């Protein structure tokens, strides 16, 4: 066995002392970390890239080290990212992008994804991303809901827009990253357009509250998916949380494994890492335990941000982290789902670092609770509120509950990164705010030292492999299949994936239950909605339990799944 002694012991954490930092936090001080335009205006893109490209110390520093699945490597300095994003901004401007227009990127983890995201924000338009795993219906719903004006994608993924293209009235152009010549009608070649575009662009100064990004996420009330809109001032919280929790130092090499289709992959793999001028590694390929270890070794990754499912997959793969030289790895964080104690132990033994859990949501726009490097951790706790965020556990009437009492995890809504709207859905947006609190929808408790312990969701949102999936969207996809007359979907606990999607299906009388039909339904959801959102388990039943207003009562399905009595559904009250 190879014995590794850490050459690079973590220097003193950026968060000098938690108690002091929390007590002394002031928004005015925090704002000093950020560059503003006259009149208090700002732009995330300027903070992430431009200011580093203008700075003598960082302009030639590597911003992005990219490795493709096939092993091709490309590097970009902050200046190069500035020029490329300026070109994208000029292309959009040429095609009459306006402040507030929605521009969506549907691409894998390739350099175009990263500089396009910055370029869009520079113009004042709203940058949105989507997992490349989304299929026709998943893409259509999101483009339709957001009334997107432009899409940046590639030829293969653009095929998935074709079927519904005529129904997307607001969509003007589809920019393709992989063709050198324009594809006719509404398709333009991004490289060709960029070729003739200027590399200078005046970033549009935005009001702090103006929309910067839109991420679709799953919800269960009012609407299956919501376009969560994050303001430009979010960069204040994002920059600070990255500095304190990811604990960035000048010469760090940072790798965040999150896909930019998920908010972690935009906030902490584009915005906050670069606003801290940190060299960032992006690996295009899928999960592969050995490859991941090699990436860490090869690029001397010093800060790593990943998710519990990825850690569980590393453990399950049998990979031995001690066989790789990970001397440079000094800090690691996790996000998105419960981080189990055995994962923490495995990381400690194999990668020789402590893993810090972090907790937040698409809607909060940045970490709100975290374990801080250098501070005492309590295994099983998600940590303490980040400086500047007041987190409390409240009851349904908005009253704080005593320590060690279960309640709703809630924050005071004065956090700069908190969403500003749910796109065209005020009812949904308003539903998060109760009695002066922003209520996360998660349950937990706080102990006497202010550490928070996560207990689970209050609603039916499913977390599968760290990805948030709304049951309603999967149910709708299933019901589209001719054999299905009704469906109810739940998250079923799973050792590897946290939860898997399980569907209860009521068949049309003309169809008979069979393994072949299960397979067909799974393929159907994969093909129409998304590769990651299909039910790994399907069970045929006679009736889906509903309350008096016709809403599916998924807790009964959950009870059924655990083999508990279903109960009398006729007595169910409206939720
Ligand atoms: O239920 C919580 C869970 O993930 C939800 C947020 O999901 P999403 O918006 O996709 O994630 C954005 C970036 C994290 C939360 O409401 N969650 C998040 N972090 C943790 C977690 N559950 C347990 N432990 C965590 N550290």
Coordinates of C-alpha atoms and ligand atoms in Angstrom, one line a residue:
X1 CA 0.0 0.0 0.0
X2 CA 1.3 3.4 -1.0
X3 CA 1.7 5.7 2.0
X4 CA 1.0 9.3 1.2
X5 CA 2.0 12.2 3.4
X6 CA 0.3 15.4 2.5
X7 CA 2.9 17.8 1.2
X8 CA 0.5 20.6 1.1
X9 CA -1.3 21.0 4.5
X10 CA -4.2 23.3 4.2
X11 CA -3.1 26.7 5.3
X12 CA -5.3 28.7 7.6
X13 CA -8.8 28.8 6.4
X14 CA -10.2 31.9 4.7
X15 CA -12.9 32.0 7.4
X16 CA -10.6 33.0 10.2
X17 CA -13.0 32.2 12.9
X18 CA -16.6 31.1 12.4
X19 CA -18.1 32.9 15.4
X20 CA -16.4 36.1 14.6
X21 CA -17.2 36.0 10.9
X22 CA -20.8 35.2 11.6
X23 CA -21.2 38.0 14.2
X24 CA -19.4 40.6 12.2
X25 CA -20.9 39.9 8.8
X26 CA -22.2 43.0 7.1
X27 CA -23.7 43.1 3.6
X28 CA -21.8 46.4 3.0
X29 CA -18.5 44.7 3.8
X30 CA -19.4 41.7 1.6
X31 CA -20.2 44.1 -1.3
X32 CA -16.6 45.3 -1.2
X33 CA -15.5 41.9 -2.7
X34 CA -17.5 42.7 -5.8
X35 CA -16.8 45.1 -8.7
X36 CA -19.6 47.6 -9.4
X37 CA -20.4 50.0 -12.3
X38 CA -21.4 53.6 -11.5
X39 CA -24.8 53.9 -9.8
X40 CA -24.4 50.6 -7.9
X41 CA -25.0 48.5 -11.0
X42 CA -23.2 45.3 -11.5
X43 CA -23.0 42.2 -13.7
X44 CA -22.1 38.6 -12.7
X45 CA -20.1 38.1 -16.0
X46 CA -18.0 41.1 -15.3
X47 CA -17.2 39.9 -11.9
X48 CA -16.4 36.3 -13.0
X49 CA -14.3 37.0 -16.0
X50 CA -13.8 40.6 -17.1
X51 CA -12.2 41.9 -13.9
X52 CA -9.7 39.1 -13.9
X53 CA -9.0 39.7 -17.6
X54 CA -8.3 43.3 -16.8
X55 CA -6.1 42.5 -13.8
X56 CA -2.3 42.2 -14.6
X57 CA -2.0 39.4 -12.0
X58 CA -4.7 37.2 -13.4
X59 CA -5.2 38.0 -17.1
X60 CA -2.8 35.3 -18.2
X61 CA -3.7 32.9 -15.5
X62 CA -5.5 29.7 -16.6
X63 CA -9.2 30.0 -16.0
X64 CA -10.3 26.7 -17.6
X65 CA -8.5 23.4 -18.1
X66 CA -10.8 21.2 -20.1
X67 CA -10.4 17.5 -21.0
X68 CA -12.8 15.8 -23.4
X69 CA -14.1 12.3 -23.0
X70 CA -11.6 11.2 -25.7
X71 CA -8.7 12.8 -23.9
X72 CA -8.3 16.0 -25.8
X73 CA -7.1 18.9 -23.6
X74 CA -7.7 22.6 -24.0
X75 CA -6.7 25.5 -21.7
X76 CA -8.0 29.0 -21.6
X77 CA -6.7 32.0 -19.7
X78 CA -9.0 34.6 -18.2
X79 CA -8.2 36.9 -21.2
X80 CA -9.1 34.2 -23.7
X81 CA -12.4 33.6 -21.8
X82 CA -13.0 37.3 -21.9
X83 CA -12.5 37.5 -25.7
X84 CA -14.6 34.4 -26.4
X85 CA -17.5 35.5 -24.2
X86 CA -17.3 38.9 -25.8
X87 CA -17.6 37.4 -29.2
X88 CA -20.7 35.4 -28.1
X89 CA -22.2 38.6 -26.6
X90 CA -21.5 40.4 -29.9
X91 CA -23.2 37.6 -31.9
X92 CA -26.3 37.8 -29.7
X93 CA -26.3 41.6 -30.0
X94 CA -26.1 41.4 -33.8
X95 CA -29.2 39.3 -33.7
X96 CA -31.0 41.8 -31.5
X97 CA -30.8 40.2 -28.1
X98 CA -32.5 42.5 -25.5
X99 CA -32.1 42.9 -21.8
X100 CA -34.2 40.2 -20.1
X101 CA -34.4 37.9 -23.2
X102 CA -34.0 34.2 -22.3
X103 CA -31.1 32.4 -24.0
X104 CA -30.7 28.7 -23.2
X105 CA -27.6 26.5 -23.5
X106 CA -28.3 22.8 -24.1
X107 CA -24.8 21.3 -24.4
X108 CA -22.5 18.9 -22.7
X109 CA -19.6 20.0 -20.6
X110 CA -17.6 21.6 -23.4
X111 CA -15.8 25.0 -23.4
X112 CA -18.5 26.6 -25.5
X113 CA -21.0 26.0 -22.6
X114 CA -18.8 28.0 -20.2
X115 CA -17.9 31.0 -22.3
X116 CA -21.4 31.2 -23.8
X117 CA -22.9 31.4 -20.3
X118 CA -20.7 34.3 -19.5
X119 CA -21.4 35.9 -22.9
X120 CA -25.1 35.8 -22.5
X121 CA -25.0 37.5 -19.1
X122 CA -22.8 40.3 -20.5
X123 CA -25.6 41.3 -22.9
X124 CA -28.1 41.7 -20.0
X125 CA -30.0 38.6 -21.3
X126 CA -31.0 35.8 -18.9
X127 CA -28.7 32.7 -19.2
X128 CA -30.4 29.4 -18.8
X129 CA -29.0 25.9 -19.0
X130 CA -30.5 22.4 -19.4
X131 CA -29.1 18.9 -19.0
X132 CA -28.1 17.4 -22.3
X133 CA -30.0 14.4 -21.1
X134 CA -33.3 16.1 -21.7
X135 CA -35.4 14.8 -24.6
X136 CA -38.0 16.3 -26.8
X137 CA -40.7 16.9 -24.2
X138 CA -38.4 18.0 -21.4
X139 CA -36.7 20.5 -23.7
X140 CA -40.0 21.7 -25.2
X141 CA -41.6 22.4 -21.8
X142 CA -38.7 24.4 -20.7
X143 CA -38.2 26.4 -23.9
X144 CA -42.0 27.1 -24.0
X145 CA -42.3 28.1 -20.4
X146 CA -39.3 30.4 -20.5
X147 CA -40.3 31.8 -24.0
X148 CA -36.7 31.5 -24.9
X149 CA -35.5 33.6 -27.8
X150 CA -32.2 31.9 -28.6
X151 CA -30.8 28.4 -28.0
X152 CA -27.1 27.5 -28.1
X153 CA -26.7 23.8 -28.7
X154 CA -25.2 21.2 -31.2
X155 CA -26.6 19.4 -34.2
X156 CA -27.4 16.2 -32.4
X157 CA -29.3 17.9 -29.5
X158 CA -31.0 20.4 -31.9
X159 CA -32.8 17.4 -33.4
X160 CA -34.8 17.2 -30.2
X161 CA -36.3 20.6 -30.8
X162 CA -37.4 19.8 -34.3
X163 CA -40.7 18.1 -33.5
X164 CA -42.1 21.0 -31.5
X165 CA -40.2 23.8 -33.3
X166 CA -43.4 25.3 -34.8
X167 CA -44.9 25.6 -31.4
X168 CA -42.0 27.7 -30.0
X169 CA -43.1 31.0 -31.4
X170 CA -40.6 33.2 -29.4
X171 CA -37.6 31.1 -30.5
X172 CA -35.7 33.1 -33.1
X173 CA -32.4 31.3 -33.7
X174 CA -30.7 28.1 -32.7
X175 CA -26.9 28.5 -32.6
X176 CA -25.0 25.3 -33.4
X177 CA -21.5 24.9 -31.9
X178 CA -20.4 22.1 -34.1
X179 CA -21.0 23.3 -37.6
X180 CA -18.8 25.6 -39.6
X181 CA -21.6 26.8 -41.9
X182 CA -25.0 28.0 -41.1
X183 CA -27.7 25.3 -41.2
X184 CA -30.3 27.4 -42.9
X185 CA -33.5 29.1 -41.8
X186 CA -33.4 29.4 -38.0
X187 CA -30.1 27.7 -37.5
X188 CA -26.8 29.6 -37.4
X189 CA -23.3 28.4 -36.9
X190 CA -21.9 29.8 -33.6
X191 CA -18.2 29.4 -34.7
X192 CA -18.9 31.1 -38.0
X193 CA -20.7 34.0 -36.4
X194 CA -18.0 34.3 -33.7
X195 CA -15.3 34.4 -36.4
X196 CA -16.5 37.7 -37.7
X197 CA -17.6 39.1 -34.3
X198 CA -15.4 41.6 -32.4
X199 CA -13.6 40.4 -29.3
X200 CA -14.5 43.6 -27.4
X201 CA -17.8 44.1 -25.7
X202 CA -19.1 46.6 -23.1
X203 CA -20.8 44.5 -20.5
X204 CA -24.3 45.8 -19.8
X205 CA -24.5 47.2 -16.2
X206 CA -27.4 45.7 -14.4
X207 CA -29.5 46.6 -11.4
X208 CA -28.7 44.3 -8.4
X209 CA -32.2 42.8 -8.7
X210 CA -32.2 42.3 -12.5
X211 CA -32.4 38.7 -13.7
X212 CA -29.1 37.0 -14.5
X213 CA -29.9 33.3 -14.8
X214 CA -32.9 31.0 -15.1
X215 CA -32.7 27.4 -13.9
X216 CA -35.6 25.1 -14.2
X217 CA -36.2 22.9 -11.2
X218 CA -38.8 20.5 -10.1
X219 CA -41.6 21.4 -7.7
X220 CA -44.8 19.6 -6.7
X221 CA -47.2 22.4 -6.0
X222 CA -48.9 24.6 -8.7
X223 CA -46.6 23.5 -11.5
X224 CA -44.3 20.5 -12.2
X225 CA -41.4 22.7 -13.2
X226 CA -40.4 26.2 -12.2
X227 CA -38.1 28.6 -13.9
X228 CA -36.1 30.0 -10.9
X229 CA -34.7 33.4 -11.7
X230 CA -31.6 34.5 -9.9
X231 CA -30.5 38.2 -9.8
X232 CA -27.1 39.7 -10.6
X233 CA -26.5 40.6 -7.0
X234 CA -26.3 36.9 -6.3
X235 CA -22.6 37.1 -7.1
X236 CA -22.1 38.7 -3.6
X237 CA -23.3 35.5 -1.8
X238 CA -21.8 33.2 -4.4
X239 CA -18.3 34.8 -4.2
X240 CA -18.2 34.8 -0.4
X241 CA -19.5 31.3 0.1
X242 CA -16.9 30.0 -2.4
X243 CA -14.2 32.0 -0.6
X244 CA -15.2 30.7 2.9
X245 CA -16.5 27.3 2.3
X246 CA -14.6 26.1 -0.8
X247 CA -11.8 28.1 0.9
X248 CA -10.1 29.1 -2.4
X249 CA -6.5 30.2 -2.4
X250 CA -4.6 31.9 -5.2
X251 CA -2.9 28.8 -6.6
X252 CA -5.7 26.3 -6.2
X253 CA -6.7 23.9 -8.9
X254 CA -10.4 23.4 -8.5
X255 CA -12.7 20.7 -9.9
X256 CA -16.4 20.7 -9.5
X257 CA -18.0 17.6 -11.0
X258 CA -21.5 19.1 -11.3
X259 CA -23.0 19.4 -14.7
X260 CA -24.0 23.0 -15.7
X261 CA -27.5 21.7 -16.2
X262 CA -27.7 21.8 -12.4
X263 CA -27.3 25.0 -10.5
X264 CA -24.1 23.7 -8.7
X265 CA -22.5 23.5 -12.2
X266 CA -23.2 27.1 -13.0
X267 CA -22.8 28.8 -9.6
X268 CA -19.8 26.9 -8.4
X269 CA -18.3 25.9 -11.7
X270 CA -18.6 29.1 -13.6
X271 CA -19.5 32.1 -11.4
X272 CA -18.0 31.8 -8.0
X273 CA -14.9 29.9 -8.9
X274 CA -14.0 32.5 -11.5
X275 CA -15.1 35.5 -9.4
X276 CA -12.4 34.2 -7.0
X277 CA -10.0 33.9 -10.0
X278 CA -9.5 30.1 -9.4
X279 CA -8.2 27.8 -12.1
X280 CA -11.0 25.3 -12.8
X281 CA -10.9 21.8 -14.3
X282 CA -13.8 20.5 -16.4
X283 CA -14.0 16.9 -17.5
X284 CA -16.5 16.3 -20.2
X285 CA -16.8 12.6 -19.7
X286 CA -19.2 10.5 -17.6
X287 CA -18.5 9.1 -14.2
X288 CA -15.6 6.6 -14.3
X289 CA -13.9 6.0 -10.9
X290 CA -10.4 5.4 -12.3
X291 CA -10.6 8.3 -14.7
X292 CA -11.8 10.6 -12.0
X293 CA -8.8 9.7 -9.8
X294 CA -6.5 10.2 -12.7
X295 CA -8.0 13.6 -13.4
X296 CA -7.3 14.6 -9.8
X297 CA -3.7 13.3 -10.0
X298 CA -2.9 14.7 -13.4
X299 CA -4.1 18.2 -12.8
X300 CA -3.1 18.3 -9.1
X301 CA -6.6 19.2 -8.0
X302 CA -6.4 20.9 -4.6
X303 CA -10.1 21.7 -4.0
X304 CA -12.8 19.2 -5.0
X305 CA -16.6 19.8 -5.0
X306 CA -18.8 16.7 -5.7
X307 CA -22.0 14.9 -4.5
X308 CA -22.8 12.0 -2.2
X309 CA -24.0 9.7 -5.1
X310 CA -20.6 10.2 -6.8
X311 CA -18.8 9.3 -3.6
X312 CA -21.0 6.2 -3.2
X313 CA -20.3 5.3 -6.8
X314 CA -16.5 5.6 -6.1
X315 CA -16.9 3.3 -3.1
X316 CA -19.0 0.8 -5.1
X317 CA -16.4 0.8 -7.9
X318 CA -13.8 -0.6 -5.5
X319 CA -11.3 2.1 -6.6
X320 CA -8.3 2.5 -4.2
X321 CA -7.7 6.2 -3.9
X322 CA -4.4 5.5 -2.1
X323 CA -2.9 4.2 -5.4
X324 CA -3.0 7.7 -6.9
X325 CA -0.9 10.7 -5.9
X326 CA -3.4 13.1 -4.5
X327 CA -0.9 15.0 -2.4
X328 CA -2.3 18.3 -3.6
X329 CA -5.9 17.6 -2.6
X330 CA -6.3 19.7 0.6
X331 CA -10.0 20.4 0.7
X332 CA -13.2 18.7 -0.4
X333 CA -17.0 19.6 -0.2
X334 CA -20.2 17.7 -1.0
X335 CA -23.7 18.9 -1.9
X336 CA -27.1 17.9 -2.9
X337 CA -28.1 14.9 -0.7
X338 CA -27.4 13.3 2.6
X339 CA -23.7 12.6 3.1
X340 CA -23.4 9.4 4.9
X341 CA -20.8 8.8 7.7
X342 CA -19.3 5.8 5.8
X343 CA -18.7 8.1 2.8
X344 CA -16.9 10.6 5.1
X345 CA -14.8 7.7 6.4
X346 CA -14.0 6.3 3.0
X347 CA -12.9 9.8 1.7
X348 CA -10.7 10.2 4.8
X349 CA -9.1 6.8 4.3
X350 CA -8.8 7.0 0.5
X351 CA -8.3 10.6 -0.4
X352 CA -6.8 11.7 2.9
X353 CA -9.1 14.8 3.4
X354 CA -12.1 15.7 5.4
X355 CA -15.2 16.2 3.4
X356 CA -17.3 19.3 4.3
X357 CA -21.0 19.0 3.6
X358 CA -22.8 22.0 2.1
X359 CA -26.5 22.6 1.9
X360 CA -28.5 24.9 -0.4
X361 CA -31.1 24.9 -3.2
X362 CA -31.6 26.2 -6.7
X363 CA -33.9 28.8 -5.2
X364 CA -31.3 30.1 -2.6
X365 CA -28.7 30.6 -5.3
X366 CA -25.8 29.8 -3.0
X367 CA -24.8 27.7 0.0
X368 CA -26.9 28.6 3.1
X369 CA -25.6 26.0 5.6
X370 CA -22.1 24.5 5.5
X371 CA -19.3 22.9 7.4
X372 CA -16.3 25.2 7.3
X373 CA -12.7 24.1 6.9
X374 CA -10.8 24.3 10.1
X375 CA -14.0 24.4 12.2
X376 CA -15.3 21.5 14.3
X377 CA -17.6 19.2 12.4
X378 CA -20.4 17.0 13.7
X379 CA -20.7 13.9 11.6
X380 CA -24.3 13.8 10.2
X381 CA -24.9 17.5 10.5
X382 CA -25.1 19.7 7.4
X383 CA -23.2 22.4 9.4
X384 CA -23.9 25.9 10.5
X385 CA -25.5 28.9 8.6
X386 CA -23.0 30.7 6.3
X387 CA -22.2 34.2 7.5
X388 CA -24.9 36.6 6.3
X389 CA -27.7 34.0 6.3
X390 CA -30.1 33.7 9.2
X391 CA -31.3 30.1 9.3
X392 CA -33.9 29.0 11.8
X393 CA -36.1 26.0 12.4
X394 CA -39.7 27.1 12.5
X395 CA -43.1 25.6 12.9
X396 CA -45.9 26.0 10.3
X397 CA -47.0 29.2 12.0
X398 CA -43.5 30.8 11.5
X399 CA -42.6 30.4 15.2
X400 CA -39.0 29.3 16.0
X401 CA -39.1 25.8 17.6
X402 CA -36.8 24.9 20.6
X403 CA -33.4 23.3 20.0
X404 CA -33.5 19.6 18.9
X405 CA -37.1 19.9 17.8
X406 CA -38.0 19.0 14.3
X407 CA -39.4 21.8 12.1
X408 CA -39.1 23.6 8.7
X409 CA -35.7 24.8 7.7
X410 CA -36.2 28.5 6.9
X411 CA -34.1 31.6 6.2
X412 CA -34.6 35.3 6.4
X413 CA -35.2 36.4 2.8
X414 CA -32.5 39.2 2.8
X415 CA -29.9 36.9 1.1
X416 CA -28.6 38.6 -2.1
X417 CA -28.6 35.3 -4.1
X418 CA -32.2 34.3 -3.2
X419 CA -34.4 33.9 -6.3
X420 CA -36.2 37.0 -7.4
X421 CA -39.1 35.3 -9.2
X422 CA -40.4 32.1 -10.5
X423 CA -40.8 32.8 -14.2
X424 CA -44.4 34.0 -14.8
X425 CA -45.6 32.1 -11.8
X426 CA -46.2 34.5 -8.9
X427 CA -48.3 32.0 -7.1
X428 CA -45.5 29.5 -7.0
X429 CA -43.0 32.2 -6.0
X430 CA -45.2 33.5 -3.2
X431 CA -45.8 30.0 -1.9
X432 CA -42.2 29.9 -0.6
X433 CA -42.6 32.9 1.7
X434 CA -44.5 32.5 4.9
X435 CA -44.6 34.7 8.0
X436 CA -41.5 36.7 6.9
X437 CA -39.5 33.6 6.2
X438 CA -38.3 31.9 3.0
X439 CA -39.3 28.3 3.7
X440 CA -37.0 25.7 2.0
X441 CA -39.5 22.8 2.1
X442 CA -36.9 20.7 4.0
X443 CA -37.3 19.4 7.5
X444 CA -34.6 19.4 10.1
X445 CA -33.5 20.5 13.6
X446 CA -30.9 22.7 15.2
X447 CA -28.8 21.6 18.2
X448 CA -27.6 23.7 21.1
X449 CA -24.4 24.7 19.2
X450 CA -26.3 26.0 16.2
X451 CA -25.5 22.9 14.0
X452 CA -28.3 21.9 11.7
X453 CA -29.4 18.4 11.0
X454 CA -31.3 17.6 7.8
X455 CA -34.2 15.2 8.1
X456 CA -35.8 15.2 4.6
X457 CA -38.2 16.9 2.3
X458 CA -41.7 18.0 3.3
X459 CA -43.0 17.5 -0.2
X460 CA -42.7 14.7 -2.7
X461 CA -39.6 16.0 -4.6
X462 CA -37.3 13.1 -5.5
X463 CA -33.6 13.3 -5.3
X464 CA -32.1 10.6 -7.6
X465 CA -28.3 10.5 -8.0
X466 CA -28.4 14.0 -6.5
X467 CA -30.7 15.3 -9.3
X468 CA -34.0 16.9 -8.4
X469 CA -37.0 15.3 -10.2
X470 CA -40.6 16.3 -9.7
X471 CA -43.0 13.3 -9.7
X472 CA -45.6 15.3 -11.6
X473 CA -43.4 15.6 -14.7
X474 CA -42.7 11.8 -14.7
X475 CA -46.4 11.1 -14.2
X476 CA -47.3 13.3 -17.1
X477 CA -44.8 11.6 -19.3
X478 CA -46.1 8.2 -18.4
X479 CA -49.7 9.2 -19.0
X480 CA -48.9 10.1 -22.6
X481 CA -48.2 6.4 -23.3
X482 CA -51.3 4.7 -24.8
X483 CA -51.3 1.9 -22.3
X484 CA -51.4 4.2 -19.2
X485 CA -54.5 5.8 -17.9
X486 CA -53.1 7.0 -14.6
X487 CA -49.8 7.1 -12.8
X488 CA -48.3 8.1 -9.4
X489 CA -44.6 8.5 -8.9
X490 CA -42.5 8.4 -5.7
X491 CA -38.9 8.3 -4.6
X492 CA -37.9 4.9 -3.2
X493 CA -34.8 4.8 -0.9
X494 CA -31.8 3.3 -2.7
X495 CA -28.4 2.6 -1.3
X496 CA -26.4 3.9 -4.3
X497 CA -28.6 6.6 -5.7
X498 CA -30.2 8.0 -2.5
X499 CA -33.5 7.4 -4.1
X500 CA -34.8 5.8 -7.3
X501 CA -37.9 6.8 -9.2
X502 CA -40.7 4.3 -8.8
X503 CA -43.9 4.5 -10.8
X504 CA -47.3 3.1 -9.9
X505 CA -49.2 2.7 -13.1
X506 CA -52.9 2.0 -13.9
X507 CA -53.2 0.3 -17.3
X508 CA -55.9 0.7 -19.9
X509 CA -58.0 -2.5 -19.9
X510 CA -56.7 -3.3 -23.4
X511 CA -53.2 -3.8 -22.1
X512 CA -51.8 -6.5 -19.9
X513 CA -49.0 -6.1 -17.3
X514 CA -45.7 -7.6 -18.4
X515 CA -42.0 -7.1 -18.0
X516 CA -41.9 -6.1 -21.7
X517 CA -44.4 -3.3 -21.0
X518 CA -42.4 -2.1 -18.0
X519 CA -39.4 -1.9 -20.3
X520 CA -41.4 -0.1 -22.9
X521 CA -42.7 2.5 -20.4
X522 CA -39.1 3.1 -19.1
X523 CA -37.9 3.6 -22.6
X524 CA -40.8 5.9 -23.3
X525 CA -40.0 8.2 -20.4
X526 CA -36.3 8.2 -21.3
X527 CA -37.1 9.0 -24.9
X528 CA -39.6 11.8 -24.2
X529 CA -38.6 13.4 -21.0
X530 CA -35.0 12.7 -19.9
X531 CA -32.5 9.9 -19.6
X532 CA -32.1 10.5 -15.9
X533 CA -35.8 10.8 -15.0
X534 CA -37.2 7.4 -15.9
X535 CA -38.7 5.0 -13.3
X536 CA -36.3 2.3 -12.5
X537 CA -39.2 0.4 -10.9
X538 CA -42.7 0.1 -12.2
X539 CA -45.6 -1.5 -10.4
X540 CA -49.1 -2.0 -11.9
X541 CA -52.0 -1.1 -9.6
X542 CA -55.8 -0.7 -10.0
X543 CA -56.2 2.9 -8.7
X544 CA -54.0 5.8 -7.8
X545 CA -54.9 7.3 -4.3
X546 CA -56.2 10.8 -4.6
X547 CA -57.6 13.3 -2.2
X548 CA -60.9 15.1 -2.5
X549 CA -59.6 17.6 -4.9
X550 CA -58.0 15.0 -7.1
X551 CA -54.4 15.4 -6.0
X552 CA -52.3 12.3 -5.9
X553 CA -51.5 11.3 -2.3
X554 CA -48.0 10.0 -2.8
X555 CA -47.5 9.1 0.9
X556 CA -50.0 6.3 0.4
X557 CA -48.0 5.0 -2.5
X558 CA -44.9 5.2 -0.3
X559 CA -46.6 3.2 2.5
X560 CA -47.7 0.7 -0.1
X561 CA -44.2 0.4 -1.3
X562 CA -43.0 -0.3 2.2
X563 CA -45.6 -3.0 2.5
X564 CA -47.7 -1.0 5.1
X565 CA -51.5 -0.9 4.9
X566 CA -52.7 1.6 2.4
X567 CA -55.4 2.9 4.7
X568 CA -58.8 4.3 3.7
X569 CA -58.3 6.9 1.0
X570 CA -61.9 8.0 1.1
X571 CA -61.3 9.8 4.4
X572 CA -58.3 11.8 3.0
X573 CA -58.5 15.5 3.5
X574 CA -57.3 18.0 1.0
X575 CA -53.7 18.9 1.4
Ligands
LIG1 O1 -33.7 18.7 -0.1 C1 -32.5 19.4 -0.1 C2 -31.4 18.7 -0.9 O2 -31.5 19.2 -2.2 C3 -32.5 20.2 -2.3 C4 -32.1 21.2 -3.4 O3 -32.0 20.6 -4.6 P1 -31.4 21.4 -5.8 O4 -32.2 22.7 -6.0 O5 -31.4 20.5 -7.0 O6 -29.9 21.7 -5.4 C5 -29.3 22.8 -5.6 C6 -27.9 22.8 -5.1 C7 -27.7 22.0 -3.9 C8 -32.7 20.7 -1.0 O7 -33.9 21.3 -0.8 N1 -30.1 19.0 -0.4 C9 -29.2 19.9 -0.8 N2 -28.1 19.8 -0.1 C10 -28.2 18.8 0.8 C11 -29.5 18.3 0.6 N3 -29.9 17.3 1.3 C12 -29.1 16.8 2.3 N4 -27.9 17.3 2.5 C13 -27.4 18.3 1.8 N5 -26.2 18.7 2.0

